[in-house]
Amino acid sequence: MPADLVPLTAGPLLEPLCRAGVLTAADVHLARLLCRTCGERDERVVLALALTCRELRRGSVHLDPRTIAADVLRDLVDPAFLESADPAVRSAVDAVEAMTWPDPDDWLATLAASPAVADLTSPVNTLPARLDDDLLHLERYWQAEDVVARRLAELAADLPRTDPVEAVALVRDALAGSHTILDEAQLDAARAAASHRVSVLAGGPGTGKTTTVCAILAVLRAADPHLGRIALAAPSGKAAARLRDAVAEVSQRMPADLVPPTAEAMTVHSLLGWHGPGRGFTFDRLDPLPYGVIVVDEASMLSLPLTASLLDAVGPATRVLLVGDPGQLVSVDAGSVLADIVASADLLGRTDRGEPRLPVTTLTRNHRSGGGIADLAEAVRRGLPVDALAVLSENPETITFIDADPAMTPLDTIPEVLATVRRTATTVRDHAAAGRDDEALAGVDAHRLLCAHRLGPYGVAEWSGQMIAALSDVMPGLGRGRWVLGEPTMATHNMRQLQVSNGDCGVVVETTPVPTVALPGPGGTSWRLPCSLVQTLQPLQAMTVHKAQGSQFDDVTVVLPPPDSALLTRELLYTALTRARRHLTVVGTRESVTRAVLQPTRRHSGLARRWRRQIDS
């Protein structure tokens, strides 16, 4: 952090961390405010609260005072990082290395005695922070984690009085008659969902999750004629719409008497009746959701607070099915709920029949992107860098690996990618000019270039500029502030009144008399809106891996950042490569691939710890 941006209130203890970029001004100001409201003046408490805010920014739920110093130094003292850093940054890092950190035992004792910190016996919402098993939480996140752990345990212990055997056999045979064969894992998922209030369906792209969801809903309908309404939800509007369309498509292949009732699809916020920032939800523990079944897709993107609000609003007879891929990127907010559940569900024990109380079914058979892409995804997921590099080099039909630093390898020197970019743009432009909106939208999703960063030589802004330059003769005027025929677009906010979801990708299909965009509609159809009406519409060339999460494209180009990038993780690489259906191009060094595979996301959370405490008590 530049010297002129270091908060004046940082003080000697926090200033080195601010200069090195460990703490932001917001971290310091919030910590000072929380201490001031409680009459706390000890700088060690301010430091702990500021670092807890930092942990939340990085996705962790709590701060461990015993390990935070080592964690901070490990993140800073990276040879690749220091080699590229300017002298001021290296000096700031040296100052952090020279810091005298509070003794962990004394620090914990100070926190335990602080008027700003509650303990496990304290009432909720009385103090801003809470110490639990020597881990410091902000109160809101401690409560959210407590709600998630407690409600999942309650739902897992409340077993429905239904026997799924006959219903599963009925659905299995009926689907087989329509040439849809369920494998044993899919049948296990159906049995689990029918015999439990809460269950998890995990699996990567193409493993048949949507087909399994339809089978589960059909089994529930067959087993319970009074099932009630069905809600399909996802963290984003685009994911919810995609789930709705996928379920409708699969349902068309099912016998009429087994087709699930029409389900409502919406974001989790809409499902709960969100009133806006800080204003809560319509549905909660006292006014539960009026559904018989709630299916939440892309559950890996669920944040901890949102999951707590959802589970707290589940009614006394509602079943919950969480669907997602625990290997993907987790929520941008704190928590890694789906991954935590998958890793620790066994702690909730087993039923009298020997079944897990919280069943997790993982689908592994890939029905879509087989071959090299599937093999690479598995090697990355399992953390095997040697195998991943071998797959990258040995599958030229489906994978192109360009072993080069993207910052030193501009787009116009990568003929494979350049040809794809130009071919895709030409196809989209021609379809748009001919009024073939559906074909133009399909062409937009034929290829996508993904980056980990938004800015810098490895980021979306840089590579979008290079793509625009490469298309100067295909789409004259592109990138000059006016919409161009055939230009890809993306909506960046939900606009429910226009049925536009955050992440919807469209294409400009008219420029006169007013620029008009075609956007995807229900059931794979398209519809048109004036570009000016969709106020959050932005040009789309490249996009971040986070934005692409939940989508798939025929051909994907992935630009990997350098090995020292904090964003380069196993989950990011796995998410990026599994966006590709048919062909994948990876632009990056072997060192970046190896670093990504060996570096899983580090998020500190406590679902397993809380469930172990329940067992011990």
Coordinates of C-alpha atoms in Angstrom, one line a residue:
M1 CA 0.0 0.0 0.0
P2 CA 1.5 3.4 -0.9
A3 CA 2.6 5.5 2.1
D4 CA -0.1 8.2 1.4
L5 CA -2.8 5.5 1.6
V6 CA -1.8 4.0 4.9
P7 CA -4.5 4.9 7.4
L8 CA -3.4 7.5 10.0
T9 CA -5.0 5.4 12.6
A10 CA -2.9 2.3 11.8
G11 CA -0.4 2.9 14.5
P12 CA 3.0 1.3 14.9
L13 CA 1.7 -2.3 15.2
L14 CA -0.5 -2.3 12.1
E15 CA 1.4 0.1 9.8
P16 CA 4.0 -2.4 8.5
L17 CA 1.1 -4.8 7.5
C18 CA -0.7 -1.9 5.7
R19 CA 2.5 -1.0 3.8
A20 CA 3.0 -4.6 2.7
G21 CA -0.6 -4.9 1.5
V22 CA -1.6 -7.5 4.2
L23 CA -4.2 -5.1 5.6
T24 CA -6.4 -2.7 3.8
A25 CA -7.7 0.7 5.1
A26 CA -11.1 -0.9 5.5
D27 CA -9.7 -3.6 7.7
V28 CA -8.1 -1.1 10.0
H29 CA -11.0 1.3 10.1
L30 CA -13.5 -1.5 10.9
A31 CA -11.3 -2.9 13.6
R32 CA -10.9 0.5 15.2
L33 CA -14.7 1.1 15.1
L34 CA -15.5 -2.2 16.7
C35 CA -13.0 -1.6 19.5
R36 CA -14.1 2.0 20.0
T37 CA -17.8 1.0 20.4
C38 CA -16.8 -1.5 23.2
G39 CA -14.2 0.7 24.9
E40 CA -11.3 -1.5 23.9
R41 CA -7.9 0.2 23.5
D42 CA -5.5 -2.6 23.4
E43 CA -3.6 -2.6 20.1
R44 CA -3.3 -6.4 20.1
V45 CA -7.1 -6.6 20.0
V46 CA -7.2 -4.1 17.1
L47 CA -4.6 -6.1 15.3
A48 CA -6.5 -9.4 15.8
L49 CA -9.8 -7.9 14.5
A50 CA -8.1 -6.3 11.5
L51 CA -6.5 -9.6 10.6
T52 CA -9.9 -11.3 11.1
C53 CA -11.3 -8.9 8.5
R54 CA -8.4 -9.8 6.2
E55 CA -9.2 -13.5 6.6
L56 CA -12.8 -12.9 5.7
R57 CA -11.7 -11.0 2.5
R58 CA -9.7 -14.1 1.7
G59 CA -12.6 -16.4 2.2
S60 CA -11.8 -17.8 5.7
V61 CA -14.4 -17.7 8.5
H62 CA -12.0 -17.2 11.4
L63 CA -8.5 -16.1 12.5
D64 CA -6.1 -18.5 14.3
P65 CA -3.8 -16.3 16.4
R66 CA -1.4 -19.2 16.7
T67 CA -0.7 -19.5 13.0
I68 CA -1.5 -16.1 11.5
A69 CA 2.1 -14.8 11.6
A70 CA 3.3 -17.9 9.7
D71 CA 0.4 -17.6 7.2
V72 CA 1.1 -13.9 6.5
L73 CA 4.9 -14.5 6.0
R74 CA 4.2 -17.5 3.8
D75 CA 2.1 -15.4 1.5
L76 CA 4.6 -12.6 1.4
V77 CA 7.9 -14.2 1.3
D78 CA 7.6 -15.8 -2.1
P79 CA 10.8 -15.6 -4.2
A80 CA 8.8 -15.1 -7.4
F81 CA 6.9 -12.3 -5.8
L82 CA 9.8 -10.5 -4.3
E83 CA 11.9 -10.8 -7.5
S84 CA 9.3 -8.8 -9.4
A85 CA 8.4 -6.4 -6.7
D86 CA 9.7 -2.8 -6.6
P87 CA 12.1 -1.7 -3.8
A88 CA 9.3 -0.1 -1.7
V89 CA 7.4 -3.3 -1.6
R90 CA 10.5 -5.4 -0.8
S91 CA 11.2 -2.9 2.0
A92 CA 7.6 -3.3 3.4
V93 CA 8.0 -7.1 3.3
D94 CA 11.2 -6.8 5.2
A95 CA 9.4 -4.7 7.8
V96 CA 6.8 -7.4 8.3
E97 CA 9.4 -10.1 8.6
A98 CA 11.1 -8.0 11.3
M99 CA 7.8 -7.5 13.2
T100 CA 7.5 -8.7 16.8
W101 CA 4.2 -10.5 16.8
P102 CA 2.2 -10.9 20.1
D103 CA 2.9 -14.2 21.9
P104 CA 0.0 -16.5 20.9
D105 CA -0.8 -17.5 24.5
D106 CA -0.7 -13.9 25.8
W107 CA -2.6 -12.8 22.7
L108 CA -5.4 -15.3 23.3
A109 CA -5.6 -14.4 27.0
T110 CA -5.9 -10.7 26.0
L111 CA -8.7 -11.5 23.5
A112 CA -10.5 -13.7 26.1
A113 CA -10.5 -10.7 28.5
S114 CA -11.4 -8.1 25.9
P115 CA -14.8 -6.2 26.2
A116 CA -15.1 -6.6 22.4
V117 CA -14.9 -10.4 22.4
A118 CA -17.6 -12.8 23.5
D119 CA -17.0 -16.5 24.5
L120 CA -19.2 -19.5 24.0
T121 CA -21.3 -18.7 27.0
S122 CA -22.2 -15.2 25.9
P123 CA -25.6 -14.4 24.3
V124 CA -25.7 -13.8 20.6
N125 CA -25.4 -10.4 19.0
T126 CA -24.0 -8.6 22.1
L127 CA -20.4 -8.2 21.1
P128 CA -18.8 -7.8 17.7
A129 CA -16.4 -10.7 17.9
R130 CA -16.3 -14.2 19.5
L131 CA -13.6 -16.5 20.6
D132 CA -14.4 -20.2 20.0
D133 CA -11.7 -22.9 20.5
D134 CA -9.0 -20.2 20.4
L135 CA -10.3 -19.1 17.0
L136 CA -11.5 -15.5 16.6
H137 CA -14.7 -14.8 14.5
L138 CA -16.7 -11.8 13.7
E139 CA -20.0 -12.4 15.4
R140 CA -22.0 -12.5 12.2
Y141 CA -19.9 -15.2 10.7
W142 CA -19.8 -17.2 13.9
Q143 CA -23.6 -17.2 14.0
A144 CA -23.8 -18.2 10.3
E145 CA -21.5 -21.1 10.8
D146 CA -23.4 -22.2 13.9
V147 CA -26.7 -22.1 12.0
V148 CA -25.4 -24.1 9.1
A149 CA -23.8 -26.8 11.3
R150 CA -26.9 -27.0 13.6
R151 CA -29.5 -27.0 10.8
L152 CA -27.7 -29.5 8.7
A153 CA -27.4 -31.8 11.8
E154 CA -31.2 -31.3 12.5
L155 CA -32.2 -32.1 8.9
A156 CA -29.9 -35.1 8.8
A157 CA -31.4 -36.5 11.9
D158 CA -35.0 -36.1 10.8
L159 CA -35.6 -39.0 8.5
P160 CA -38.8 -39.2 6.4
R161 CA -41.1 -42.2 6.8
T162 CA -40.9 -43.2 3.1
D163 CA -39.6 -46.4 1.5
P164 CA -37.9 -45.4 -1.8
V165 CA -37.3 -48.9 -3.1
E166 CA -40.5 -49.2 -5.3
A167 CA -40.4 -45.6 -6.5
V168 CA -36.7 -45.9 -7.5
A169 CA -37.4 -49.1 -9.4
L170 CA -40.4 -47.6 -11.1
V171 CA -38.5 -44.5 -12.3
R172 CA -35.4 -46.6 -13.3
D173 CA -37.5 -48.9 -15.5
A174 CA -39.6 -46.1 -17.0
L175 CA -36.5 -44.1 -18.0
A176 CA -34.8 -47.2 -19.4
G177 CA -37.9 -47.6 -21.7
S178 CA -37.2 -44.1 -23.0
H179 CA -33.5 -45.0 -23.6
T180 CA -32.2 -43.1 -20.5
I181 CA -30.1 -45.6 -18.4
L182 CA -29.3 -44.5 -14.9
D183 CA -26.0 -45.8 -13.5
E184 CA -25.7 -47.1 -10.0
A185 CA -24.4 -43.8 -8.6
Q186 CA -27.4 -42.0 -10.0
L187 CA -29.8 -44.6 -8.4
D188 CA -28.0 -44.2 -5.1
A189 CA -28.6 -40.4 -5.3
A190 CA -32.3 -41.0 -5.9
R191 CA -32.5 -43.4 -3.0
A192 CA -30.7 -41.0 -0.7
A193 CA -32.8 -38.0 -1.6
A194 CA -36.0 -40.0 -1.1
S195 CA -35.0 -41.4 2.3
H196 CA -33.4 -38.2 3.8
R197 CA -34.4 -34.6 4.4
V198 CA -31.1 -33.3 3.1
S199 CA -28.6 -34.8 0.6
V200 CA -25.8 -33.8 -1.6
L201 CA -25.3 -34.6 -5.3
A202 CA -21.7 -33.9 -6.4
G203 CA -20.0 -34.3 -9.7
G204 CA -18.1 -32.5 -12.5
P205 CA -19.5 -31.2 -15.7
G206 CA -21.1 -33.9 -18.0
T207 CA -21.5 -36.4 -15.2
G208 CA -25.3 -36.4 -15.5
K209 CA -26.3 -34.2 -12.5
T210 CA -29.3 -32.7 -14.3
T211 CA -30.6 -36.1 -15.4
T212 CA -30.2 -37.3 -11.8
V213 CA -32.0 -34.3 -10.5
C214 CA -35.0 -35.1 -12.8
A215 CA -34.9 -38.7 -11.7
I216 CA -34.8 -37.7 -8.0
L217 CA -37.8 -35.4 -8.5
A218 CA -39.7 -38.2 -10.3
V219 CA -38.9 -40.6 -7.5
L220 CA -40.1 -38.1 -4.9
R221 CA -43.3 -37.6 -6.8
A222 CA -43.9 -41.4 -7.1
A223 CA -43.1 -42.0 -3.4
D224 CA -45.1 -39.0 -2.1
P225 CA -48.3 -37.9 -3.9
H226 CA -48.5 -34.9 -1.5
L227 CA -45.0 -33.8 -2.3
G228 CA -45.8 -30.1 -2.6
R229 CA -44.2 -27.3 -4.7
I230 CA -40.7 -27.7 -6.1
A231 CA -38.2 -24.8 -6.1
L232 CA -35.1 -24.8 -8.3
A233 CA -32.5 -22.3 -7.1
A234 CA -28.9 -21.2 -7.7
P235 CA -26.7 -18.5 -6.4
S236 CA -26.8 -16.6 -9.7
G237 CA -29.7 -15.8 -12.0
K238 CA -27.9 -17.3 -15.0
A239 CA -27.3 -20.6 -13.2
A240 CA -31.0 -20.7 -12.0
A241 CA -32.2 -20.2 -15.6
R242 CA -29.8 -22.8 -16.9
L243 CA -31.0 -25.3 -14.3
R244 CA -34.7 -24.6 -15.3
D245 CA -34.0 -25.1 -19.0
A246 CA -31.9 -28.3 -18.4
V247 CA -34.5 -29.8 -16.2
A248 CA -37.2 -29.0 -18.8
E249 CA -35.1 -30.5 -21.6
V250 CA -34.4 -33.8 -19.7
S251 CA -38.1 -34.0 -18.6
Q252 CA -39.1 -34.1 -22.3
R253 CA -37.4 -37.5 -22.5
M254 CA -39.3 -38.9 -19.5
P255 CA -42.7 -40.7 -19.5
A256 CA -45.6 -38.3 -19.0
D257 CA -46.7 -39.8 -15.7
L258 CA -43.2 -39.3 -14.2
V259 CA -42.5 -35.7 -15.4
P260 CA -42.0 -33.6 -12.2
P261 CA -44.5 -30.8 -11.5
T262 CA -43.5 -27.5 -13.0
A263 CA -40.8 -26.0 -10.8
E264 CA -40.0 -22.4 -10.1
A265 CA -36.5 -21.3 -10.9
M266 CA -34.9 -18.3 -9.2
T267 CA -31.8 -17.1 -7.4
V268 CA -31.4 -18.1 -3.7
H269 CA -31.9 -14.5 -2.8
S270 CA -35.2 -14.3 -4.7
L271 CA -36.3 -17.7 -3.2
L272 CA -35.8 -16.2 0.3
G273 CA -37.4 -12.9 -0.6
W274 CA -34.5 -10.6 -0.3
H275 CA -35.4 -7.0 0.7
G276 CA -32.0 -5.4 -0.1
P277 CA -28.7 -4.9 1.7
G278 CA -29.0 -5.1 5.4
R279 CA -32.8 -5.5 5.3
G280 CA -33.1 -9.3 5.6
F281 CA -35.4 -11.8 3.9
T282 CA -39.1 -12.5 3.8
F283 CA -38.7 -16.2 4.7
D284 CA -36.8 -17.2 7.9
R285 CA -37.1 -19.6 10.8
L286 CA -40.4 -18.1 11.9
D287 CA -41.9 -17.9 8.4
P288 CA -40.4 -20.9 6.5
L289 CA -40.3 -21.5 2.8
P290 CA -43.6 -23.0 1.3
Y291 CA -41.9 -25.8 -0.7
G292 CA -41.9 -29.6 -0.5
V293 CA -38.5 -29.8 -2.3
I294 CA -35.7 -27.2 -2.7
V295 CA -33.0 -28.0 -5.3
V296 CA -29.9 -25.7 -5.1
D297 CA -27.6 -26.0 -8.1
E298 CA -24.0 -24.7 -8.2
A299 CA -23.9 -25.1 -4.5
S300 CA -20.1 -24.6 -4.5
M301 CA -20.8 -20.9 -5.0
L302 CA -23.0 -20.6 -1.9
S303 CA -21.5 -18.2 0.7
L304 CA -21.7 -19.1 4.4
P305 CA -24.2 -16.3 5.4
L306 CA -26.5 -17.1 2.4
T307 CA -26.4 -20.8 3.3
A308 CA -27.3 -20.0 6.9
S309 CA -30.3 -17.9 5.8
L310 CA -31.5 -20.7 3.4
L311 CA -31.2 -23.5 5.9
D312 CA -32.8 -21.4 8.6
A313 CA -35.9 -20.9 6.4
V314 CA -36.4 -24.6 5.5
G315 CA -39.8 -25.8 6.7
P316 CA -40.6 -28.8 8.9
A317 CA -41.4 -31.1 5.9
T318 CA -39.1 -29.7 3.2
R319 CA -36.4 -31.8 1.5
V320 CA -33.2 -30.0 0.4
L321 CA -30.9 -31.3 -2.4
L322 CA -27.6 -29.5 -2.8
V323 CA -26.1 -30.0 -6.2
G324 CA -22.6 -28.9 -7.3
D325 CA -18.9 -29.7 -7.9
P326 CA -16.8 -29.4 -4.8
G327 CA -13.7 -29.1 -6.9
Q328 CA -14.7 -25.8 -8.4
L329 CA -14.0 -22.3 -7.2
V330 CA -15.9 -21.5 -4.0
S331 CA -17.9 -18.4 -3.1
V332 CA -16.3 -15.0 -3.5
D333 CA -17.7 -14.4 0.0
A334 CA -16.4 -16.2 3.1
G335 CA -16.9 -20.0 3.5
S336 CA -16.6 -23.1 1.4
V337 CA -19.8 -24.8 2.4
L338 CA -20.2 -27.5 -0.2
A339 CA -16.6 -28.6 0.0
D340 CA -16.8 -28.7 3.9
I341 CA -20.0 -30.8 3.8
V342 CA -18.6 -33.3 1.3
A343 CA -15.4 -33.6 3.4
S344 CA -17.0 -34.0 6.8
A345 CA -20.6 -35.3 6.3
D346 CA -19.6 -38.7 7.8
L347 CA -19.2 -36.9 11.2
L348 CA -23.0 -36.8 11.5
G349 CA -23.0 -40.5 11.8
R350 CA -25.2 -43.3 10.4
T351 CA -28.9 -44.3 10.6
D352 CA -30.1 -47.6 12.1
R353 CA -29.9 -49.0 8.6
G354 CA -26.3 -48.2 8.4
E355 CA -26.8 -45.3 5.9
P356 CA -25.1 -41.9 6.3
R357 CA -27.3 -39.4 8.0
L358 CA -26.2 -36.8 5.5
P359 CA -25.6 -38.7 2.2
V360 CA -23.2 -37.4 -0.4
T361 CA -23.4 -39.1 -3.8
T362 CA -20.5 -38.3 -6.2
L363 CA -21.1 -38.9 -9.9
T364 CA -17.8 -39.8 -11.7
R365 CA -18.9 -41.2 -15.1
N366 CA -18.5 -38.4 -17.7
H367 CA -21.2 -38.4 -20.4
R368 CA -20.1 -35.3 -22.2
S369 CA -16.4 -34.3 -22.4
G370 CA -14.4 -37.5 -22.3
G371 CA -10.9 -38.1 -23.4
G372 CA -8.1 -35.7 -22.6
I373 CA -10.2 -32.9 -21.0
A374 CA -11.8 -35.4 -18.6
D375 CA -8.4 -37.0 -17.8
L376 CA -6.8 -33.5 -17.2
A377 CA -9.7 -32.5 -14.9
E378 CA -9.2 -35.7 -12.9
A379 CA -5.4 -35.2 -12.6
V380 CA -5.9 -31.6 -11.4
R381 CA -8.7 -32.5 -9.0
R382 CA -6.5 -35.2 -7.4
G383 CA -3.5 -32.9 -7.2
L384 CA -1.2 -34.8 -9.6
P385 CA 1.0 -32.3 -11.5
V386 CA 3.1 -34.8 -13.3
D387 CA 0.0 -36.5 -14.7
A388 CA -1.6 -33.2 -15.5
L389 CA 1.4 -32.1 -17.6
A390 CA 1.5 -35.4 -19.3
V391 CA -2.2 -35.1 -20.3
L392 CA -1.6 -31.6 -21.5
S393 CA 1.2 -32.8 -23.9
E394 CA -0.3 -36.1 -25.1
N395 CA -3.8 -35.1 -26.3
P396 CA -3.4 -32.9 -29.3
E397 CA -6.9 -33.7 -30.6
T398 CA -8.6 -32.1 -27.6
I399 CA -6.0 -30.1 -25.8
T400 CA -3.5 -27.5 -27.1
F401 CA -0.8 -26.6 -24.6
I402 CA 1.3 -23.4 -25.3
D403 CA 4.1 -23.5 -22.8
A404 CA 4.9 -19.8 -22.7
D405 CA 4.5 -16.8 -20.5
P406 CA 1.3 -15.1 -21.7
A407 CA 2.7 -11.6 -20.8
M408 CA 5.5 -12.3 -23.3
T409 CA 3.3 -14.1 -25.8
P410 CA 0.7 -11.7 -27.4
L411 CA -2.3 -13.1 -29.2
D412 CA -1.0 -12.3 -32.7
T413 CA 1.9 -14.7 -32.1
I414 CA -0.4 -17.6 -31.1
P415 CA -1.9 -18.7 -34.5
E416 CA -4.1 -21.4 -33.0
V417 CA -6.0 -19.0 -30.7
L418 CA -5.9 -16.1 -33.2
A419 CA -7.6 -18.3 -35.9
T420 CA -10.3 -19.4 -33.4
V421 CA -11.0 -15.9 -32.3
R422 CA -11.4 -14.6 -35.9
R423 CA -13.4 -17.6 -37.1
T424 CA -15.8 -17.3 -34.1
A425 CA -16.3 -13.5 -34.6
T426 CA -16.9 -13.9 -38.4
T427 CA -19.5 -16.6 -37.8
V428 CA -21.3 -14.6 -35.1
R429 CA -21.3 -11.4 -37.3
D430 CA -22.7 -13.3 -40.3
H431 CA -25.5 -14.8 -38.3
A432 CA -26.3 -11.4 -36.7
A433 CA -26.4 -9.7 -40.1
A434 CA -28.8 -12.4 -41.5
G435 CA -31.1 -12.0 -38.5
R436 CA -30.4 -15.5 -37.2
D437 CA -30.4 -14.6 -33.5
D438 CA -30.4 -18.1 -32.1
E439 CA -27.4 -19.1 -34.3
A440 CA -25.5 -15.9 -33.4
L441 CA -26.0 -16.6 -29.6
A442 CA -24.8 -20.2 -30.1
G443 CA -21.8 -18.8 -31.9
V444 CA -20.9 -16.5 -29.0
D445 CA -20.6 -19.6 -26.8
A446 CA -18.5 -21.5 -29.4
H447 CA -15.3 -20.0 -27.9
R448 CA -14.4 -18.2 -24.7
L449 CA -11.0 -16.8 -23.5
L450 CA -10.7 -17.0 -19.7
C451 CA -8.3 -15.2 -17.4
A452 CA -7.7 -15.4 -13.7
H453 CA -7.1 -11.7 -13.3
R454 CA -9.2 -8.7 -14.4
L455 CA -6.2 -6.3 -14.8
G456 CA -2.6 -6.5 -15.7
P457 CA -0.7 -8.4 -18.5
Y458 CA -2.5 -11.6 -17.6
G459 CA -6.0 -10.1 -17.2
V460 CA -9.2 -9.7 -19.0
A461 CA -8.7 -6.0 -19.9
E462 CA -5.3 -6.7 -21.6
W463 CA -6.5 -9.8 -23.5
S464 CA -9.8 -8.2 -24.5
G465 CA -7.8 -5.3 -26.0
Q466 CA -5.7 -7.8 -28.0
M467 CA -8.8 -9.6 -29.2
I468 CA -10.3 -6.3 -30.4
A469 CA -7.1 -5.4 -32.3
A470 CA -7.1 -8.8 -33.9
L471 CA -10.7 -8.3 -35.1
S472 CA -10.2 -4.8 -36.5
D473 CA -11.0 -5.9 -40.1
V474 CA -13.7 -8.4 -39.1
M475 CA -15.7 -5.9 -37.1
P476 CA -14.6 -2.4 -38.0
G477 CA -15.2 0.1 -35.1
L478 CA -15.1 -2.6 -32.4
G479 CA -13.9 -1.2 -29.1
R480 CA -14.5 2.5 -30.0
G481 CA -17.4 3.1 -27.6
R482 CA -20.2 2.2 -30.0
W483 CA -22.0 -1.1 -30.4
V484 CA -21.0 -3.0 -33.5
L485 CA -23.1 -5.7 -35.3
G486 CA -22.1 -9.1 -34.0
E487 CA -20.4 -7.8 -30.9
P488 CA -20.7 -10.1 -27.9
T489 CA -22.1 -8.6 -24.7
M490 CA -22.7 -9.6 -21.1
A491 CA -25.1 -8.4 -18.5
T492 CA -23.5 -7.7 -15.1
H493 CA -26.5 -7.4 -12.9
N494 CA -29.9 -9.1 -12.5
M495 CA -32.8 -7.2 -14.0
R496 CA -35.8 -9.3 -13.0
Q497 CA -38.3 -6.9 -14.7
L498 CA -36.6 -7.6 -18.0
Q499 CA -35.9 -11.3 -17.3
V500 CA -32.1 -10.5 -17.6
S501 CA -29.7 -12.4 -15.3
N502 CA -26.2 -11.4 -14.2
G503 CA -23.9 -13.2 -16.5
D504 CA -26.3 -13.5 -19.5
C505 CA -24.2 -13.4 -22.7
G506 CA -25.8 -11.8 -25.7
V507 CA -24.9 -10.4 -29.2
V508 CA -25.7 -7.1 -30.9
V509 CA -28.0 -8.0 -33.8
E510 CA -29.0 -4.5 -35.0
T511 CA -27.3 -1.1 -34.9
T512 CA -30.0 1.0 -36.6
P513 CA -32.3 2.7 -35.8
V514 CA -31.1 1.8 -32.2
P515 CA -28.5 -0.7 -31.1
T516 CA -30.4 -3.9 -30.2
V517 CA -29.1 -7.0 -28.4
A518 CA -30.3 -10.6 -28.6
L519 CA -30.3 -12.4 -25.2
P520 CA -31.1 -16.0 -24.2
G521 CA -34.6 -16.7 -23.1
P522 CA -36.4 -19.7 -21.6
G523 CA -36.1 -23.0 -23.4
G524 CA -33.2 -22.0 -25.5
T525 CA -35.1 -19.3 -27.4
S526 CA -33.8 -15.7 -27.8
W527 CA -35.4 -12.3 -27.6
R528 CA -34.4 -8.8 -28.4
L529 CA -34.0 -5.6 -26.2
P530 CA -32.6 -2.2 -26.9
C531 CA -29.0 -2.1 -25.6
S532 CA -29.8 1.2 -23.8
L533 CA -32.6 -0.6 -21.8
V534 CA -30.1 -3.1 -20.3
Q535 CA -28.2 -0.6 -18.3
T536 CA -25.5 -3.0 -17.1
L537 CA -24.7 -4.4 -20.6
Q538 CA -21.0 -4.5 -21.3
P539 CA -18.9 -5.6 -24.3
L540 CA -17.6 -9.1 -23.9
Q541 CA -14.4 -10.5 -25.3
A542 CA -12.5 -12.3 -22.6
M543 CA -13.9 -13.0 -19.1
T544 CA -12.7 -14.1 -15.7
V545 CA -12.8 -17.8 -14.7
H546 CA -15.1 -16.7 -11.8
K547 CA -17.6 -15.2 -14.2
A548 CA -17.5 -18.3 -16.4
Q549 CA -18.3 -20.6 -13.5
G550 CA -21.4 -22.7 -14.2
S551 CA -21.1 -22.1 -18.0
Q552 CA -19.6 -24.3 -20.7
F553 CA -18.3 -23.5 -24.1
D554 CA -17.3 -25.7 -27.1
D555 CA -13.8 -24.3 -27.2
V556 CA -12.0 -22.6 -24.3
T557 CA -8.7 -20.8 -24.1
V558 CA -7.2 -20.4 -20.6
V559 CA -4.6 -17.7 -19.9
L560 CA -2.7 -18.7 -16.8
P561 CA -1.1 -16.1 -14.5
P562 CA 2.5 -16.5 -13.3
P563 CA 3.4 -19.0 -10.6
D564 CA 3.4 -16.4 -7.8
S565 CA -0.1 -15.2 -8.5
A566 CA -2.3 -15.5 -5.4
L567 CA -5.2 -16.4 -7.6
L568 CA -3.5 -19.4 -9.2
T569 CA -5.1 -22.4 -7.3
R570 CA -6.1 -25.9 -8.1
E571 CA -9.8 -24.9 -8.0
L572 CA -9.2 -22.1 -10.5
L573 CA -7.4 -24.3 -13.0
Y574 CA -10.0 -27.1 -12.5
T575 CA -12.9 -24.7 -13.0
A576 CA -11.3 -23.1 -16.1
L577 CA -10.5 -26.3 -17.9
T578 CA -13.9 -27.9 -17.2
R579 CA -15.6 -25.1 -19.0
A580 CA -14.6 -26.7 -22.3
R581 CA -16.8 -29.3 -24.0
R582 CA -14.7 -30.2 -27.0
H583 CA -11.4 -28.4 -27.1
L584 CA -9.1 -26.7 -24.6
T585 CA -6.1 -24.4 -25.1
V586 CA -3.9 -23.6 -22.1
V587 CA -1.5 -20.7 -22.5
G588 CA 0.9 -20.7 -19.6
T589 CA 4.2 -22.1 -18.3
R590 CA 4.7 -25.6 -17.0
E591 CA 5.6 -23.9 -13.7
S592 CA 2.2 -22.2 -13.5
V593 CA 0.4 -25.5 -14.2
T594 CA 2.5 -27.3 -11.5
R595 CA 1.9 -24.5 -8.9
A596 CA -1.8 -24.5 -9.6
V597 CA -2.2 -28.2 -9.2
L598 CA -0.2 -28.2 -5.9
Q599 CA -1.9 -25.2 -4.4
P600 CA -5.5 -25.9 -3.2
T601 CA -7.5 -23.0 -1.9
R602 CA -6.8 -22.4 1.8
R603 CA -10.0 -21.5 3.6
H604 CA -10.4 -21.8 7.3
S605 CA -13.9 -22.9 8.4
G606 CA -15.4 -24.9 11.2
L607 CA -18.3 -27.2 10.2
A608 CA -16.2 -30.3 11.0
R609 CA -15.1 -28.8 14.3
R610 CA -18.6 -28.0 15.4
W611 CA -19.9 -31.5 14.4
R612 CA -17.1 -33.1 16.4
R613 CA -18.1 -31.0 19.4
Q614 CA -21.6 -32.3 19.1
I615 CA -20.4 -35.9 19.0
D616 CA -18.1 -35.3 22.0
S617 CA -20.9 -33.8 24.0

